[in-house]
Amino acid sequence: MSLPARRPSRRAALVLLLGAGAAARAAAPAEPAAAPPPAAAAAPRDYVLGAGDVVRIGVYQNPDLSLEARISEGGSISYPLLGSVALGGLTAQQAEEAIATGLKQGRYVREPQVSLLVLQVRGNQVSVLGYVNRPGRYPIDVNGMRLSDLLALAGGIAPNGADLVTLTGTRNGQPLRETIDVPALLGGRGASADPVLQHGDVLFVDRMPTVYVYGEVQRPGALRLERGMTVMQGLAAAGGLNQRGTVRGMRLHRRGPDGKVKEYEPALDNTLRDGDVVYVRESLF
């Protein structure tokens, strides 16, 4: 006579349940590890340090020489053991070498391994004013930053901006004022036409040159003056003459060097100048 099967005890059932759970967890794919937080963006290694920049300096196996400091207006910081250290005008690598040299020559550290990280960029700024898409102040974040780089940061010249831009600043203690032809610069005239910027430079983009056509034309009003634009081309940009217009007796009003406006009867192939006003008369026949 067979005995009835024994029901497992409550304790045995609990052990079986826990064992099954552990086996399921072992069979399940492991969850991916959480990605480390992104590192803070650092300035490029060839960035030139300037007044107002905040730097973090560390020396390998010498925690007492670690320091966070802001570069003073004079371009220096106060560093342990070395006192005032001039960092303004140096790249991060050059600053590391300067501090390492000071520690080694002073026999404070035998073979110092110095690291420098730029935490905040506040020095070496240039300004863009006038007719650009994003005027404002921009940091010189790379060594040898050129005018074309700054125009790109500012979003380029606005549609109503001029092709000739003015750069002002100081070089070797002397004032600098230079006019740059942007289309010629971008047309491949070489690096000599694309000046390197320095701290405190100001780039100004003026309003586009404009001529005005009114009278018996299809679209009277202000027009952008293209290079070498003639009277005939200006009339074409204004939509041409309407049914009542005539080129006979056309008048051109131009301001002279003395500030006085003079009136001319232009030929169709005459070149227009900024501020010219062209009047198209009505035909009498």
PDB file of C-alpha atoms in Angstrom:
ATOM      1  CA  MET A   1       0.000   0.000   0.000  1.00  0.00           C
ATOM      2  CA  SER A   2       1.541   3.288  -1.180  1.00  0.00           C
ATOM      3  CA  LEU A   3       1.766   6.194   1.170  1.00  0.00           C
ATOM      4  CA  PRO A   4       0.286   9.589   0.147  1.00  0.00           C
ATOM      5  CA  ALA A   5       2.850  12.161  -1.019  1.00  0.00           C
ATOM      6  CA  ARG A   6       3.920  14.544   1.690  1.00  0.00           C
ATOM      7  CA  ARG A   7       3.230  18.216   1.096  1.00  0.00           C
ATOM      8  CA  PRO A   8       6.327  20.362   1.443  1.00  0.00           C
ATOM      9  CA  SER A   9       6.525  22.369   4.595  1.00  0.00           C
ATOM     10  CA  ARG A  10       6.130  26.164   4.525  1.00  0.00           C
ATOM     11  CA  ARG A  11       9.881  26.600   5.166  1.00  0.00           C
ATOM     12  CA  ALA A  12      10.814  24.299   2.275  1.00  0.00           C
ATOM     13  CA  ALA A  13       8.440  26.152  -0.081  1.00  0.00           C
ATOM     14  CA  LEU A  14      10.019  29.470   0.881  1.00  0.00           C
ATOM     15  CA  VAL A  15      13.513  28.092   0.174  1.00  0.00           C
ATOM     16  CA  LEU A  16      12.376  26.822  -3.214  1.00  0.00           C
ATOM     17  CA  LEU A  17      10.825  30.202  -4.075  1.00  0.00           C
ATOM     18  CA  LEU A  18      13.960  32.146  -3.132  1.00  0.00           C
ATOM     19  CA  GLY A  19      16.123  29.745  -5.104  1.00  0.00           C
ATOM     20  CA  ALA A  20      13.998  30.188  -8.199  1.00  0.00           C
ATOM     21  CA  GLY A  21      14.214  33.967  -7.878  1.00  0.00           C
ATOM     22  CA  ALA A  22      17.984  33.881  -7.591  1.00  0.00           C
ATOM     23  CA  ALA A  23      18.216  31.641 -10.654  1.00  0.00           C
ATOM     24  CA  ALA A  24      16.012  34.033 -12.654  1.00  0.00           C
ATOM     25  CA  ARG A  25      18.168  36.985 -11.656  1.00  0.00           C
ATOM     26  CA  ALA A  26      21.305  35.117 -12.678  1.00  0.00           C
ATOM     27  CA  ALA A  27      19.797  34.263 -16.050  1.00  0.00           C
ATOM     28  CA  ALA A  28      18.603  37.823 -16.718  1.00  0.00           C
ATOM     29  CA  PRO A  29      21.040  40.090 -18.634  1.00  0.00           C
ATOM     30  CA  ALA A  30      23.000  42.429 -16.447  1.00  0.00           C
ATOM     31  CA  GLU A  31      21.845  46.047 -16.420  1.00  0.00           C
ATOM     32  CA  PRO A  32      24.316  48.400 -18.081  1.00  0.00           C
ATOM     33  CA  ALA A  33      26.383  50.425 -15.666  1.00  0.00           C
ATOM     34  CA  ALA A  34      25.413  54.043 -15.341  1.00  0.00           C
ATOM     35  CA  ALA A  35      27.472  56.228 -17.649  1.00  0.00           C
ATOM     36  CA  PRO A  36      29.818  58.584 -15.837  1.00  0.00           C
ATOM     37  CA  PRO A  37      28.818  62.244 -15.938  1.00  0.00           C
ATOM     38  CA  PRO A  38      30.366  64.132 -18.839  1.00  0.00           C
ATOM     39  CA  ALA A  39      33.535  65.991 -17.996  1.00  0.00           C
ATOM     40  CA  ALA A  40      33.431  69.752 -17.938  1.00  0.00           C
ATOM     41  CA  ALA A  41      34.483  71.301 -21.219  1.00  0.00           C
ATOM     42  CA  ALA A  42      37.988  72.669 -20.957  1.00  0.00           C
ATOM     43  CA  ALA A  43      39.580  75.416 -22.963  1.00  0.00           C
ATOM     44  CA  PRO A  44      41.887  74.260 -25.791  1.00  0.00           C
ATOM     45  CA  ARG A  45      45.522  73.646 -24.904  1.00  0.00           C
ATOM     46  CA  ASP A  46      46.666  76.490 -27.130  1.00  0.00           C
ATOM     47  CA  TYR A  47      44.345  79.014 -25.454  1.00  0.00           C
ATOM     48  CA  VAL A  48      46.301  82.054 -24.287  1.00  0.00           C
ATOM     49  CA  LEU A  49      45.698  82.835 -20.611  1.00  0.00           C
ATOM     50  CA  GLY A  50      44.552  86.320 -19.695  1.00  0.00           C
ATOM     51  CA  ALA A  51      43.352  88.480 -16.811  1.00  0.00           C
ATOM     52  CA  GLY A  52      40.191  87.127 -15.196  1.00  0.00           C
ATOM     53  CA  ASP A  53      40.714  83.498 -16.201  1.00  0.00           C
ATOM     54  CA  VAL A  54      40.287  80.940 -13.402  1.00  0.00           C
ATOM     55  CA  VAL A  55      42.813  78.083 -13.436  1.00  0.00           C
ATOM     56  CA  ARG A  56      43.308  74.890 -11.438  1.00  0.00           C
ATOM     57  CA  ILE A  57      46.928  73.828 -10.903  1.00  0.00           C
ATOM     58  CA  GLY A  58      48.040  70.446  -9.607  1.00  0.00           C
ATOM     59  CA  VAL A  59      51.429  68.817  -8.995  1.00  0.00           C
ATOM     60  CA  TYR A  60      51.619  65.023  -9.063  1.00  0.00           C
ATOM     61  CA  GLN A  61      52.079  63.503  -5.566  1.00  0.00           C
ATOM     62  CA  ASN A  62      52.187  66.991  -4.042  1.00  0.00           C
ATOM     63  CA  PRO A  63      48.623  67.848  -2.940  1.00  0.00           C
ATOM     64  CA  ASP A  64      49.878  70.810  -0.892  1.00  0.00           C
ATOM     65  CA  LEU A  65      50.797  72.534  -4.159  1.00  0.00           C
ATOM     66  CA  SER A  66      47.298  72.221  -5.666  1.00  0.00           C
ATOM     67  CA  LEU A  67      45.631  75.575  -6.215  1.00  0.00           C
ATOM     68  CA  GLU A  68      42.622  77.262  -7.832  1.00  0.00           C
ATOM     69  CA  ALA A  69      43.237  80.917  -8.603  1.00  0.00           C
ATOM     70  CA  ARG A  70      42.034  83.782 -10.755  1.00  0.00           C
ATOM     71  CA  ILE A  71      44.636  85.531 -12.887  1.00  0.00           C
ATOM     72  CA  SER A  72      44.957  89.156 -11.793  1.00  0.00           C
ATOM     73  CA  GLU A  73      44.701  92.212 -14.008  1.00  0.00           C
ATOM     74  CA  GLY A  74      48.479  92.199 -14.132  1.00  0.00           C
ATOM     75  CA  GLY A  75      48.446  88.664 -15.534  1.00  0.00           C
ATOM     76  CA  SER A  76      49.848  86.836 -12.498  1.00  0.00           C
ATOM     77  CA  ILE A  77      48.806  84.536  -9.642  1.00  0.00           C
ATOM     78  CA  SER A  78      50.215  83.926  -6.174  1.00  0.00           C
ATOM     79  CA  TYR A  79      51.528  80.362  -6.017  1.00  0.00           C
ATOM     80  CA  PRO A  80      52.869  78.472  -2.968  1.00  0.00           C
ATOM     81  CA  LEU A  81      56.648  78.607  -2.553  1.00  0.00           C
ATOM     82  CA  LEU A  82      57.096  80.627  -5.751  1.00  0.00           C
ATOM     83  CA  GLY A  83      55.152  83.782  -4.899  1.00  0.00           C
ATOM     84  CA  SER A  84      53.922  85.804  -7.888  1.00  0.00           C
ATOM     85  CA  VAL A  85      53.988  83.823 -11.143  1.00  0.00           C
ATOM     86  CA  ALA A  86      53.203  85.551 -14.453  1.00  0.00           C
ATOM     87  CA  LEU A  87      50.781  83.440 -16.518  1.00  0.00           C
ATOM     88  CA  GLY A  88      49.161  86.081 -18.715  1.00  0.00           C
ATOM     89  CA  GLY A  89      50.066  85.634 -22.366  1.00  0.00           C
ATOM     90  CA  LEU A  90      51.075  81.974 -21.915  1.00  0.00           C
ATOM     91  CA  THR A  91      49.291  78.885 -23.136  1.00  0.00           C
ATOM     92  CA  ALA A  92      48.334  76.192 -20.614  1.00  0.00           C
ATOM     93  CA  GLN A  93      51.364  74.094 -21.584  1.00  0.00           C
ATOM     94  CA  GLN A  94      53.728  77.056 -21.278  1.00  0.00           C
ATOM     95  CA  ALA A  95      52.261  77.909 -17.865  1.00  0.00           C
ATOM     96  CA  GLU A  96      52.807  74.312 -16.697  1.00  0.00           C
ATOM     97  CA  GLU A  97      56.419  74.479 -17.827  1.00  0.00           C
ATOM     98  CA  ALA A  98      56.962  77.837 -16.086  1.00  0.00           C
ATOM     99  CA  ILE A  99      55.655  76.529 -12.748  1.00  0.00           C
ATOM    100  CA  ALA A 100      57.589  73.252 -13.090  1.00  0.00           C
ATOM    101  CA  THR A 101      60.785  75.180 -13.825  1.00  0.00           C
ATOM    102  CA  GLY A 102      60.288  77.355 -10.750  1.00  0.00           C
ATOM    103  CA  LEU A 103      59.676  74.357  -8.475  1.00  0.00           C
ATOM    104  CA  LYS A 104      62.705  72.521  -9.851  1.00  0.00           C
ATOM    105  CA  GLN A 105      65.099  75.474  -9.764  1.00  0.00           C
ATOM    106  CA  GLY A 106      64.010  76.256  -6.194  1.00  0.00           C
ATOM    107  CA  ARG A 107      64.661  72.603  -5.274  1.00  0.00           C
ATOM    108  CA  TYR A 108      61.156  72.252  -3.875  1.00  0.00           C
ATOM    109  CA  VAL A 109      60.260  69.262  -6.086  1.00  0.00           C
ATOM    110  CA  ARG A 110      62.869  67.135  -7.813  1.00  0.00           C
ATOM    111  CA  GLU A 111      60.926  66.239 -10.982  1.00  0.00           C
ATOM    112  CA  PRO A 112      57.646  68.195 -10.834  1.00  0.00           C
ATOM    113  CA  GLN A 113      54.780  67.052 -13.047  1.00  0.00           C
ATOM    114  CA  VAL A 114      52.465  70.061 -13.266  1.00  0.00           C
ATOM    115  CA  SER A 115      48.976  70.122 -14.762  1.00  0.00           C
ATOM    116  CA  LEU A 116      46.925  73.252 -15.429  1.00  0.00           C
ATOM    117  CA  LEU A 117      43.235  73.345 -16.335  1.00  0.00           C
ATOM    118  CA  VAL A 118      41.357  76.495 -17.354  1.00  0.00           C
ATOM    119  CA  LEU A 119      38.085  76.471 -15.404  1.00  0.00           C
ATOM    120  CA  GLN A 120      36.641  79.812 -16.536  1.00  0.00           C
ATOM    121  CA  VAL A 121      37.538  81.891 -19.559  1.00  0.00           C
ATOM    122  CA  ARG A 122      37.154  85.599 -18.879  1.00  0.00           C
ATOM    123  CA  GLY A 123      40.276  87.215 -20.269  1.00  0.00           C
ATOM    124  CA  ASN A 124      41.378  87.867 -23.869  1.00  0.00           C
ATOM    125  CA  GLN A 125      38.087  89.064 -25.262  1.00  0.00           C
ATOM    126  CA  VAL A 126      37.232  90.862 -28.485  1.00  0.00           C
ATOM    127  CA  SER A 127      34.084  92.756 -29.441  1.00  0.00           C
ATOM    128  CA  VAL A 128      31.937  92.674 -32.581  1.00  0.00           C
ATOM    129  CA  LEU A 129      29.674  95.665 -33.196  1.00  0.00           C
ATOM    130  CA  GLY A 130      27.347  96.785 -35.945  1.00  0.00           C
ATOM    131  CA  TYR A 131      25.571  94.777 -38.607  1.00  0.00           C
ATOM    132  CA  VAL A 132      26.342  91.165 -37.684  1.00  0.00           C
ATOM    133  CA  ASN A 133      23.857  88.478 -36.716  1.00  0.00           C
ATOM    134  CA  ARG A 134      25.155  88.066 -33.132  1.00  0.00           C
ATOM    135  CA  PRO A 135      27.014  91.173 -31.921  1.00  0.00           C
ATOM    136  CA  GLY A 136      28.740  91.005 -28.549  1.00  0.00           C
ATOM    137  CA  ARG A 137      31.963  90.072 -26.762  1.00  0.00           C
ATOM    138  CA  TYR A 138      33.736  86.813 -27.557  1.00  0.00           C
ATOM    139  CA  PRO A 139      36.721  85.103 -25.874  1.00  0.00           C
ATOM    140  CA  ILE A 140      39.877  84.404 -27.838  1.00  0.00           C
ATOM    141  CA  ASP A 141      39.762  80.683 -27.069  1.00  0.00           C
ATOM    142  CA  VAL A 142      42.584  79.615 -29.403  1.00  0.00           C
ATOM    143  CA  ASN A 143      46.031  80.966 -30.024  1.00  0.00           C
ATOM    144  CA  GLY A 144      46.169  82.826 -33.347  1.00  0.00           C
ATOM    145  CA  MET A 145      42.416  83.407 -33.689  1.00  0.00           C
ATOM    146  CA  ARG A 146      41.770  85.379 -36.882  1.00  0.00           C
ATOM    147  CA  LEU A 147      39.170  87.903 -38.003  1.00  0.00           C
ATOM    148  CA  SER A 148      37.343  85.334 -40.152  1.00  0.00           C
ATOM    149  CA  ASP A 149      36.993  83.089 -37.071  1.00  0.00           C
ATOM    150  CA  LEU A 150      35.411  85.948 -35.130  1.00  0.00           C
ATOM    151  CA  LEU A 151      32.955  86.707 -37.941  1.00  0.00           C
ATOM    152  CA  ALA A 152      31.930  83.049 -37.927  1.00  0.00           C
ATOM    153  CA  LEU A 153      31.324  83.157 -34.155  1.00  0.00           C
ATOM    154  CA  ALA A 154      29.187  86.277 -34.622  1.00  0.00           C
ATOM    155  CA  GLY A 155      27.012  84.497 -37.184  1.00  0.00           C
ATOM    156  CA  GLY A 156      28.438  86.316 -40.178  1.00  0.00           C
ATOM    157  CA  ILE A 157      27.607  89.712 -41.616  1.00  0.00           C
ATOM    158  CA  ALA A 158      23.900  90.565 -41.587  1.00  0.00           C
ATOM    159  CA  PRO A 159      22.091  91.041 -44.931  1.00  0.00           C
ATOM    160  CA  ASN A 160      22.164  94.815 -44.435  1.00  0.00           C
ATOM    161  CA  GLY A 161      25.844  94.882 -43.441  1.00  0.00           C
ATOM    162  CA  ALA A 162      28.758  96.176 -45.494  1.00  0.00           C
ATOM    163  CA  ASP A 163      31.474  94.068 -47.111  1.00  0.00           C
ATOM    164  CA  LEU A 164      34.212  96.311 -45.697  1.00  0.00           C
ATOM    165  CA  VAL A 165      34.758  95.944 -41.946  1.00  0.00           C
ATOM    166  CA  THR A 166      36.911  98.017 -39.602  1.00  0.00           C
ATOM    167  CA  LEU A 167      39.273  96.530 -37.017  1.00  0.00           C
ATOM    168  CA  THR A 168      40.560  98.769 -34.202  1.00  0.00           C
ATOM    169  CA  GLY A 169      42.890  97.919 -31.351  1.00  0.00           C
ATOM    170  CA  THR A 170      46.455  98.348 -30.132  1.00  0.00           C
ATOM    171  CA  ARG A 171      49.689  96.829 -31.427  1.00  0.00           C
ATOM    172  CA  ASN A 172      53.043  97.423 -29.739  1.00  0.00           C
ATOM    173  CA  GLY A 173      51.560 100.337 -27.816  1.00  0.00           C
ATOM    174  CA  GLN A 174      50.354 102.067 -30.978  1.00  0.00           C
ATOM    175  CA  PRO A 175      46.704 102.464 -32.059  1.00  0.00           C
ATOM    176  CA  LEU A 176      45.570 100.188 -34.886  1.00  0.00           C
ATOM    177  CA  ARG A 177      42.835 100.931 -37.418  1.00  0.00           C
ATOM    178  CA  GLU A 178      42.535  98.640 -40.404  1.00  0.00           C
ATOM    179  CA  THR A 179      39.855  98.176 -43.089  1.00  0.00           C
ATOM    180  CA  ILE A 180      39.383  94.599 -44.280  1.00  0.00           C
ATOM    181  CA  ASP A 181      37.687  93.603 -47.515  1.00  0.00           C
ATOM    182  CA  VAL A 182      35.756  90.491 -46.469  1.00  0.00           C
ATOM    183  CA  PRO A 183      34.893  89.139 -49.962  1.00  0.00           C
ATOM    184  CA  ALA A 184      38.538  89.504 -51.008  1.00  0.00           C
ATOM    185  CA  LEU A 185      39.646  87.831 -47.765  1.00  0.00           C
ATOM    186  CA  LEU A 186      37.347  84.857 -48.339  1.00  0.00           C
ATOM    187  CA  GLY A 187      38.326  84.803 -52.000  1.00  0.00           C
ATOM    188  CA  GLY A 188      41.771  83.471 -51.150  1.00  0.00           C
ATOM    189  CA  ARG A 189      44.034  86.477 -50.652  1.00  0.00           C
ATOM    190  CA  GLY A 190      45.900  84.542 -47.971  1.00  0.00           C
ATOM    191  CA  ALA A 191      46.480  84.790 -44.245  1.00  0.00           C
ATOM    192  CA  SER A 192      48.036  88.254 -44.547  1.00  0.00           C
ATOM    193  CA  ALA A 193      44.588  89.668 -45.309  1.00  0.00           C
ATOM    194  CA  ASP A 194      43.094  87.848 -42.282  1.00  0.00           C
ATOM    195  CA  PRO A 195      44.654  89.555 -39.244  1.00  0.00           C
ATOM    196  CA  VAL A 196      45.297  87.757 -35.961  1.00  0.00           C
ATOM    197  CA  LEU A 197      43.190  89.200 -33.139  1.00  0.00           C
ATOM    198  CA  GLN A 198      44.416  90.356 -29.757  1.00  0.00           C
ATOM    199  CA  HIS A 199      42.752  91.160 -26.459  1.00  0.00           C
ATOM    200  CA  GLY A 200      40.685  94.341 -26.621  1.00  0.00           C
ATOM    201  CA  ASP A 201      40.244  94.431 -30.406  1.00  0.00           C
ATOM    202  CA  VAL A 202      36.939  95.797 -31.734  1.00  0.00           C
ATOM    203  CA  LEU A 203      35.473  94.767 -35.076  1.00  0.00           C
ATOM    204  CA  PHE A 204      32.840  97.118 -36.519  1.00  0.00           C
ATOM    205  CA  VAL A 205      30.585  96.226 -39.450  1.00  0.00           C
ATOM    206  CA  ASP A 206      28.932  99.317 -40.936  1.00  0.00           C
ATOM    207  CA  ARG A 207      25.604  99.573 -42.740  1.00  0.00           C
ATOM    208  CA  MET A 208      25.612  98.401 -46.333  1.00  0.00           C
ATOM    209  CA  PRO A 209      26.249 101.111 -48.965  1.00  0.00           C
ATOM    210  CA  THR A 210      22.913 102.299 -50.332  1.00  0.00           C
ATOM    211  CA  VAL A 211      21.568 104.214 -53.321  1.00  0.00           C
ATOM    212  CA  TYR A 212      18.054 105.541 -53.776  1.00  0.00           C
ATOM    213  CA  VAL A 213      15.989 105.441 -56.959  1.00  0.00           C
ATOM    214  CA  TYR A 214      12.644 107.210 -57.183  1.00  0.00           C
ATOM    215  CA  GLY A 215      10.331 108.585 -59.800  1.00  0.00           C
ATOM    216  CA  GLU A 216       8.984 106.598 -62.735  1.00  0.00           C
ATOM    217  CA  VAL A 217      10.396 103.155 -61.909  1.00  0.00           C
ATOM    218  CA  GLN A 218       8.683  99.913 -60.984  1.00  0.00           C
ATOM    219  CA  ARG A 219      10.068  99.607 -57.431  1.00  0.00           C
ATOM    220  CA  PRO A 220      11.269 102.976 -56.108  1.00  0.00           C
ATOM    221  CA  GLY A 221      13.204 103.031 -52.858  1.00  0.00           C
ATOM    222  CA  ALA A 222      16.562 102.132 -51.330  1.00  0.00           C
ATOM    223  CA  LEU A 223      18.857  99.597 -52.991  1.00  0.00           C
ATOM    224  CA  ARG A 224      22.036  97.878 -51.906  1.00  0.00           C
ATOM    225  CA  LEU A 225      24.952  99.386 -53.802  1.00  0.00           C
ATOM    226  CA  GLU A 226      26.915  96.561 -55.353  1.00  0.00           C
ATOM    227  CA  ARG A 227      30.525  97.075 -56.322  1.00  0.00           C
ATOM    228  CA  GLY A 228      30.906  98.921 -59.576  1.00  0.00           C
ATOM    229  CA  MET A 229      27.141  99.326 -59.981  1.00  0.00           C
ATOM    230  CA  THR A 230      26.253 101.670 -62.833  1.00  0.00           C
ATOM    231  CA  VAL A 231      23.196 103.861 -63.270  1.00  0.00           C
ATOM    232  CA  MET A 232      21.737 101.345 -65.714  1.00  0.00           C
ATOM    233  CA  GLN A 233      22.233  98.502 -63.221  1.00  0.00           C
ATOM    234  CA  GLY A 234      20.616 100.580 -60.494  1.00  0.00           C
ATOM    235  CA  LEU A 235      17.565 101.157 -62.687  1.00  0.00           C
ATOM    236  CA  ALA A 236      17.405  97.422 -63.401  1.00  0.00           C
ATOM    237  CA  ALA A 237      17.554  96.632 -59.647  1.00  0.00           C
ATOM    238  CA  ALA A 238      14.605  99.005 -59.199  1.00  0.00           C
ATOM    239  CA  GLY A 239      12.595  96.954 -61.674  1.00  0.00           C
ATOM    240  CA  GLY A 240      13.240  99.180 -64.660  1.00  0.00           C
ATOM    241  CA  LEU A 241      11.215 102.116 -65.925  1.00  0.00           C
ATOM    242  CA  ASN A 242       7.459 102.021 -65.801  1.00  0.00           C
ATOM    243  CA  GLN A 243       5.251 102.959 -68.765  1.00  0.00           C
ATOM    244  CA  ARG A 244       5.612 106.679 -68.031  1.00  0.00           C
ATOM    245  CA  GLY A 245       9.363 106.733 -67.365  1.00  0.00           C
ATOM    246  CA  THR A 246      12.180 107.949 -69.593  1.00  0.00           C
ATOM    247  CA  VAL A 247      15.946 108.094 -69.261  1.00  0.00           C
ATOM    248  CA  ARG A 248      15.967 111.541 -70.829  1.00  0.00           C
ATOM    249  CA  GLY A 249      16.504 114.272 -68.318  1.00  0.00           C
ATOM    250  CA  MET A 250      17.317 111.809 -65.529  1.00  0.00           C
ATOM    251  CA  ARG A 251      18.904 113.497 -62.500  1.00  0.00           C
ATOM    252  CA  LEU A 252      21.556 112.298 -60.038  1.00  0.00           C
ATOM    253  CA  HIS A 253      21.929 113.966 -56.621  1.00  0.00           C
ATOM    254  CA  ARG A 254      25.316 113.401 -54.951  1.00  0.00           C
ATOM    255  CA  ARG A 255      26.819 114.798 -51.751  1.00  0.00           C
ATOM    256  CA  GLY A 256      30.295 116.206 -52.247  1.00  0.00           C
ATOM    257  CA  PRO A 257      33.287 116.289 -49.879  1.00  0.00           C
ATOM    258  CA  ASP A 258      32.101 119.661 -48.565  1.00  0.00           C
ATOM    259  CA  GLY A 259      28.782 118.130 -47.512  1.00  0.00           C
ATOM    260  CA  LYS A 260      26.759 119.960 -50.158  1.00  0.00           C
ATOM    261  CA  VAL A 261      24.472 118.059 -52.533  1.00  0.00           C
ATOM    262  CA  LYS A 262      25.035 118.676 -56.235  1.00  0.00           C
ATOM    263  CA  GLU A 263      22.800 117.700 -59.146  1.00  0.00           C
ATOM    264  CA  TYR A 264      24.042 116.000 -62.308  1.00  0.00           C
ATOM    265  CA  GLU A 265      22.578 114.514 -65.471  1.00  0.00           C
ATOM    266  CA  PRO A 266      24.233 111.090 -65.470  1.00  0.00           C
ATOM    267  CA  ALA A 267      25.013 108.747 -68.315  1.00  0.00           C
ATOM    268  CA  LEU A 268      23.773 105.186 -68.038  1.00  0.00           C
ATOM    269  CA  ASP A 269      27.320 103.851 -67.666  1.00  0.00           C
ATOM    270  CA  ASN A 270      28.279 106.215 -64.817  1.00  0.00           C
ATOM    271  CA  THR A 271      29.251 104.449 -61.588  1.00  0.00           C
ATOM    272  CA  LEU A 272      27.067 105.066 -58.545  1.00  0.00           C
ATOM    273  CA  ARG A 273      28.380 105.958 -55.090  1.00  0.00           C
ATOM    274  CA  ASP A 274      27.062 105.364 -51.591  1.00  0.00           C
ATOM    275  CA  GLY A 275      24.209 107.769 -50.845  1.00  0.00           C
ATOM    276  CA  ASP A 276      23.464 108.708 -54.475  1.00  0.00           C
ATOM    277  CA  VAL A 277      19.849 109.552 -55.310  1.00  0.00           C
ATOM    278  CA  VAL A 278      18.585 108.921 -58.856  1.00  0.00           C
ATOM    279  CA  TYR A 279      15.393 110.579 -60.100  1.00  0.00           C
ATOM    280  CA  VAL A 280      13.648 109.257 -63.235  1.00  0.00           C
ATOM    281  CA  ARG A 281      11.407 111.787 -64.943  1.00  0.00           C
ATOM    282  CA  GLU A 282       8.053 111.214 -66.600  1.00  0.00           C
ATOM    283  CA  SER A 283       8.002 111.103 -70.380  1.00  0.00           C
ATOM    284  CA  LEU A 284       6.150 113.967 -72.015  1.00  0.00           C
ATOM    285  CA  PHE A 285       5.234 111.891 -75.061  1.00  0.00           C
TER     286      PHE A 285
END
